[in-house]
PDB file of C-alpha atoms in Angstrom:
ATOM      1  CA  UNK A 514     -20.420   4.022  -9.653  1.00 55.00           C
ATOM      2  CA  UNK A 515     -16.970   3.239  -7.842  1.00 56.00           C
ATOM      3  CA  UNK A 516     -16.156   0.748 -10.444  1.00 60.00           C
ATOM      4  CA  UNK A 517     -16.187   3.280 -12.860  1.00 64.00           C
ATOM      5  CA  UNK A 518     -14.754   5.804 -10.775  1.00 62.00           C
ATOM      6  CA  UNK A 519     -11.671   3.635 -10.574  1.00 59.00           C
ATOM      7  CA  UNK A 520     -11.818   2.894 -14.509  1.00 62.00           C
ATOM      8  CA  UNK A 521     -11.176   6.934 -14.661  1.00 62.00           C
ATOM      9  CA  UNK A 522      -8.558   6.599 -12.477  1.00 59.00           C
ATOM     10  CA  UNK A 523      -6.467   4.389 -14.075  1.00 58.00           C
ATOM     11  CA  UNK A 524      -7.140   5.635 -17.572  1.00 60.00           C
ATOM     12  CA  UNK A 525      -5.693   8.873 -16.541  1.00 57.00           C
ATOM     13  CA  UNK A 526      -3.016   9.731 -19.422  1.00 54.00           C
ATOM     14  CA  UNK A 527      -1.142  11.732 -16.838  1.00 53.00           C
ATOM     15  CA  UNK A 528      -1.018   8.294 -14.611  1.00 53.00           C
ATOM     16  CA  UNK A 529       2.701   6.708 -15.604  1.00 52.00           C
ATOM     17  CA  UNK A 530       2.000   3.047 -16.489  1.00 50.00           C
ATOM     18  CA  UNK A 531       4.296   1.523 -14.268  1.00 43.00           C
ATOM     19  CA  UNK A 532       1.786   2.900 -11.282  1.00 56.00           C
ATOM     20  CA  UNK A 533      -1.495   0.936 -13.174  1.00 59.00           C
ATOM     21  CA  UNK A 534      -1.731  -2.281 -11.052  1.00 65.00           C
ATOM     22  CA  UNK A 535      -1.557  -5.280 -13.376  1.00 70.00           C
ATOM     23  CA  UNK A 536      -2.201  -7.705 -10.702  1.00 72.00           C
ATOM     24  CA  UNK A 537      -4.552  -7.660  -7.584  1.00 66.00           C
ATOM     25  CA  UNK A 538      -2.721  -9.461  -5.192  1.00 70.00           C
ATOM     26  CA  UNK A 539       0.623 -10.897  -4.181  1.00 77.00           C
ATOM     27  CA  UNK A 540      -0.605 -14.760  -5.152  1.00 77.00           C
ATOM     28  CA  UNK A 541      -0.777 -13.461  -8.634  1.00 81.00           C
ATOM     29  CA  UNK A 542       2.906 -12.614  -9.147  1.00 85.00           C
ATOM     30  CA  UNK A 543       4.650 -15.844 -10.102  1.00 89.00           C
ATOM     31  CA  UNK A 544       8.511 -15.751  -9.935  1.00 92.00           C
ATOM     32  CA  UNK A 545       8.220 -15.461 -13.668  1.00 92.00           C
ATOM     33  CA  UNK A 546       6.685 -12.561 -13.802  1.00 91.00           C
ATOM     34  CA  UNK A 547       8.611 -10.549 -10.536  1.00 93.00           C
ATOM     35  CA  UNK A 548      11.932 -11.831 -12.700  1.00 95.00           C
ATOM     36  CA  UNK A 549      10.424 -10.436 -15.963  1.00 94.00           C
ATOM     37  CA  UNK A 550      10.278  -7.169 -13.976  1.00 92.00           C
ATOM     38  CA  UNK A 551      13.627  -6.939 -12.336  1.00 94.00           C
ATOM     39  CA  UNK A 552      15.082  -7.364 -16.148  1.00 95.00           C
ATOM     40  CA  UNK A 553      12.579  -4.318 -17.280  1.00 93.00           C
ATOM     41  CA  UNK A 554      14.245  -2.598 -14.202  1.00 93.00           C
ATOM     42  CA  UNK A 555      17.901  -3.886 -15.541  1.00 94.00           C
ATOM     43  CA  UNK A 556      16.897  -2.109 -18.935  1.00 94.00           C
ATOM     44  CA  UNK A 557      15.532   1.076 -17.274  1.00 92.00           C
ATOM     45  CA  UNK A 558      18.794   1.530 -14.784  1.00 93.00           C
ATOM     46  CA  UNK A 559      20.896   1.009 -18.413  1.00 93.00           C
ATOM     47  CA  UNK A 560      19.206   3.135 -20.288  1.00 93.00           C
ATOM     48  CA  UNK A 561      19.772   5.874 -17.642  1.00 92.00           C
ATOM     49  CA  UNK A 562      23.011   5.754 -17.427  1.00 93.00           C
ATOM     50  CA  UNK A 563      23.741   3.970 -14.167  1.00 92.00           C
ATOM     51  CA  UNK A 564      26.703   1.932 -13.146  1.00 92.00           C
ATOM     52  CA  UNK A 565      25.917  -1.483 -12.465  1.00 91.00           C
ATOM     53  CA  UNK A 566      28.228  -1.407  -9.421  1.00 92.00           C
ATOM     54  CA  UNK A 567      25.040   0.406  -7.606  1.00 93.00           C
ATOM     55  CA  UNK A 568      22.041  -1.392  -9.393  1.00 93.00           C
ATOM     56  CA  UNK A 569      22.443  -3.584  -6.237  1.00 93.00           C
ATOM     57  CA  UNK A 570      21.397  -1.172  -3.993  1.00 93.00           C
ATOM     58  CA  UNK A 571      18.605   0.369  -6.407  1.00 93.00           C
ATOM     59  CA  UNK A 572      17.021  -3.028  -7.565  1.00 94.00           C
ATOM     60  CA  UNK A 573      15.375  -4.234  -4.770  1.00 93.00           C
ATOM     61  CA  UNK A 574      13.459  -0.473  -3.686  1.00 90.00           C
ATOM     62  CA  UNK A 575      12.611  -0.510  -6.997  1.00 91.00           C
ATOM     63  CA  UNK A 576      11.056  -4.449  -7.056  1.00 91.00           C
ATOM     64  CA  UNK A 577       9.415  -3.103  -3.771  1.00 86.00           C
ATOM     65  CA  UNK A 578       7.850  -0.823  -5.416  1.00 85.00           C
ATOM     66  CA  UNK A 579       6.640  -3.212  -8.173  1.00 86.00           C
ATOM     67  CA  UNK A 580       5.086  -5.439  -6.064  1.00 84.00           C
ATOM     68  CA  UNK A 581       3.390  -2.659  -4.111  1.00 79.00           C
ATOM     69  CA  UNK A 582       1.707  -1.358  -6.940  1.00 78.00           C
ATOM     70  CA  UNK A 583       0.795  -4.505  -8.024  1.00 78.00           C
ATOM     71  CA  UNK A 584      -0.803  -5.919  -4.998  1.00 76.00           C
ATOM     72  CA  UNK A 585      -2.994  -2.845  -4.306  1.00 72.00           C
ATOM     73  CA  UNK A 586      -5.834  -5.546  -3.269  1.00 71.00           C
ATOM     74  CA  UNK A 587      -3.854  -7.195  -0.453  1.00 70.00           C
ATOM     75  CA  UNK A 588      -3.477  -3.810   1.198  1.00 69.00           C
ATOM     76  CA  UNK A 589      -6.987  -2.700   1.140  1.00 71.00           C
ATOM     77  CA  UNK A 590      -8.675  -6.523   2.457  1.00 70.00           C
ATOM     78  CA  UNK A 591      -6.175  -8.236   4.137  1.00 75.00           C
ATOM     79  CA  UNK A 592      -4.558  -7.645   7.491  1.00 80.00           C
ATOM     80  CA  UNK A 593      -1.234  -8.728   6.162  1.00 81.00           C
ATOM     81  CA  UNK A 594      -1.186  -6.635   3.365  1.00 79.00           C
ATOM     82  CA  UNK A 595      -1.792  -3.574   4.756  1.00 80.00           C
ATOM     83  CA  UNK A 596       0.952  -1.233   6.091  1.00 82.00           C
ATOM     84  CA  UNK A 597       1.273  -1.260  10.013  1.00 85.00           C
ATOM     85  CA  UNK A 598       0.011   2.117  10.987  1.00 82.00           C
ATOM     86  CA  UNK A 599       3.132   3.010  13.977  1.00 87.00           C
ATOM     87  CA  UNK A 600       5.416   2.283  10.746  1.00 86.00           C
ATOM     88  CA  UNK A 601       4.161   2.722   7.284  1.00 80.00           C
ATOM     89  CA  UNK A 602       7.299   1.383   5.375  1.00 84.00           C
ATOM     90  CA  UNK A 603       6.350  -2.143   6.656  1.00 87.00           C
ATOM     91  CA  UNK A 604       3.700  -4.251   6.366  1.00 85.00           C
ATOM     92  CA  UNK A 605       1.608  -6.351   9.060  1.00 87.00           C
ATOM     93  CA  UNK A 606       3.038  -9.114   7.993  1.00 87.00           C
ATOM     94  CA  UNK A 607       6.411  -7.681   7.946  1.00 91.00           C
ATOM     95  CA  UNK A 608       6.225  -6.772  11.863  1.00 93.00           C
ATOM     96  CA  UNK A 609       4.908  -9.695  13.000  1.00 92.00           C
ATOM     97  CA  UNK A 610       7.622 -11.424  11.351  1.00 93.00           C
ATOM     98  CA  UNK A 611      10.509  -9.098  13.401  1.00 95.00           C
ATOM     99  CA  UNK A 612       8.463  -9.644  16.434  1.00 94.00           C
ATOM    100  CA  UNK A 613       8.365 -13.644  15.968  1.00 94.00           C
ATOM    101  CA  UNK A 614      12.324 -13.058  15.560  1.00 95.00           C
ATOM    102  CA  UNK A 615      12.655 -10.803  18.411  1.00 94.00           C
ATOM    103  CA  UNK A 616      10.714 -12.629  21.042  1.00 94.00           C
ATOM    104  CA  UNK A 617      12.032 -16.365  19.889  1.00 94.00           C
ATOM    105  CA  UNK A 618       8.158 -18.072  18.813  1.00 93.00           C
ATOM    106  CA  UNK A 619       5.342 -17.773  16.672  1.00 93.00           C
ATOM    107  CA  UNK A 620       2.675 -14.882  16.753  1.00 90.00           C
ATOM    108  CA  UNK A 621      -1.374 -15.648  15.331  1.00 87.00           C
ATOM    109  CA  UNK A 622      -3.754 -13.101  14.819  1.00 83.00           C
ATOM    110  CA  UNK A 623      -6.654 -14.598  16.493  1.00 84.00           C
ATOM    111  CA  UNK A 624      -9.378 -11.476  15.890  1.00 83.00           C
ATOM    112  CA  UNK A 625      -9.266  -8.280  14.999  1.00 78.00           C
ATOM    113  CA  UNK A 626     -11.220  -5.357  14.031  1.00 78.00           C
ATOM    114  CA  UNK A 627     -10.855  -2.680  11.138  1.00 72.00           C
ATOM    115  CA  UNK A 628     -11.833   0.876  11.757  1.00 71.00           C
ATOM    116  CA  UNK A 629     -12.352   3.401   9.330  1.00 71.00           C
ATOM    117  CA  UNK A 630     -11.333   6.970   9.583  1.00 72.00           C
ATOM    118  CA  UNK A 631     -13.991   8.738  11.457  1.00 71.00           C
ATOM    119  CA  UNK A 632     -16.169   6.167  11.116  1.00 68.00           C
ATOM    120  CA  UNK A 633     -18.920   6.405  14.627  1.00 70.00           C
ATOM    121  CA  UNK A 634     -18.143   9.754  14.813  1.00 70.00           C
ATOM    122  CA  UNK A 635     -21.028  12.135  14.957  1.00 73.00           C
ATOM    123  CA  UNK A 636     -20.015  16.038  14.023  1.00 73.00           C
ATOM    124  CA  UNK A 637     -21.771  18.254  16.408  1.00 74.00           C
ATOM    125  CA  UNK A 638     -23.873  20.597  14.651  1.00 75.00           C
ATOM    126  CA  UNK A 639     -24.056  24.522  16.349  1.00 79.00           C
ATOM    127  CA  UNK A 640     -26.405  26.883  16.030  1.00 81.00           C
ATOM    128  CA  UNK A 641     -24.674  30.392  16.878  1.00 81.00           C
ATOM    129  CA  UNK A 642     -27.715  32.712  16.245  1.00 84.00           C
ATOM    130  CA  UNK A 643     -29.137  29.948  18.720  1.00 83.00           C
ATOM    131  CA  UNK A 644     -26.969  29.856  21.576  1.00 84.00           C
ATOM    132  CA  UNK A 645     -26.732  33.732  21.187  1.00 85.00           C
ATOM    133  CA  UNK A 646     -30.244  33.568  21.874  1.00 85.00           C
ATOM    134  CA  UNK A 647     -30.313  31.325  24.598  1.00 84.00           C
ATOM    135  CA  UNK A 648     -27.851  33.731  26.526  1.00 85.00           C
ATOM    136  CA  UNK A 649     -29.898  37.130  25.907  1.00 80.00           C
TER     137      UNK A 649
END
């Protein structure tokens, strides 16, 4: 049922293509292919209109946001992958990294555990016409 949930999803003509992940995970874009897409980008910035001068400074947002759309798998089932939660423009990985830098060694994630939203939470249910009751 979520498998084909998902199949909706990313048939949906109102989805631009550039959004449909061609790739589950980082390990699957080869240099070849992230190069093949900063030339698609090259045409795209041309075809707008936009002075090379500044492609500089819109290229690599732009190949950020390739290879987050393309690694869509990484995010949801690895630690690395996913986006820190104090800071969601960087990854896990990403943090650890300026942490390794900041405090001069190495950092390993020895255990952890992933929560859900709201998961272990029980909703209390009320019963007004009940507690009305119980006060009469």
């Amino acid at each position: 049922e979520k498998e084909n949930e998902e199949r909706r999803r990313l048939k949906d003509p109102n989805k631009p293509e550039h959004k449909i992940p061609q790739f589950a995970s980082r390990k699957q874009l080869s240099d070849a292919i992230l190069k093949e897409a900063e030339e698609k980008i090259k045409e795209e910035l041309k075809a707008q209109g936009k002075p090379e001068k500044i492609w500089d400074n819109i290229i690599p947002g732009k190949m950020n946001s390739f290879i987050a759309d393309n690694s869509q798998l990484d995010s949801k089932l690895t630690l690395m992958g996913q986006f820190y939660v104090m800071d969601d423009k960087k990854t896990v990985e990403q943090v650890i990294a300026e942490k390794e830098k900041e405090f001069g060694g190495k950092i390993n994630i020895v255990e952890f555990i992933c929560f859900e939203v709201g998961e272990g939470l029980e909703k209390k249910t009320e019963d007004f016409a009940a507690e009305v009751a119980a006060q009469l």
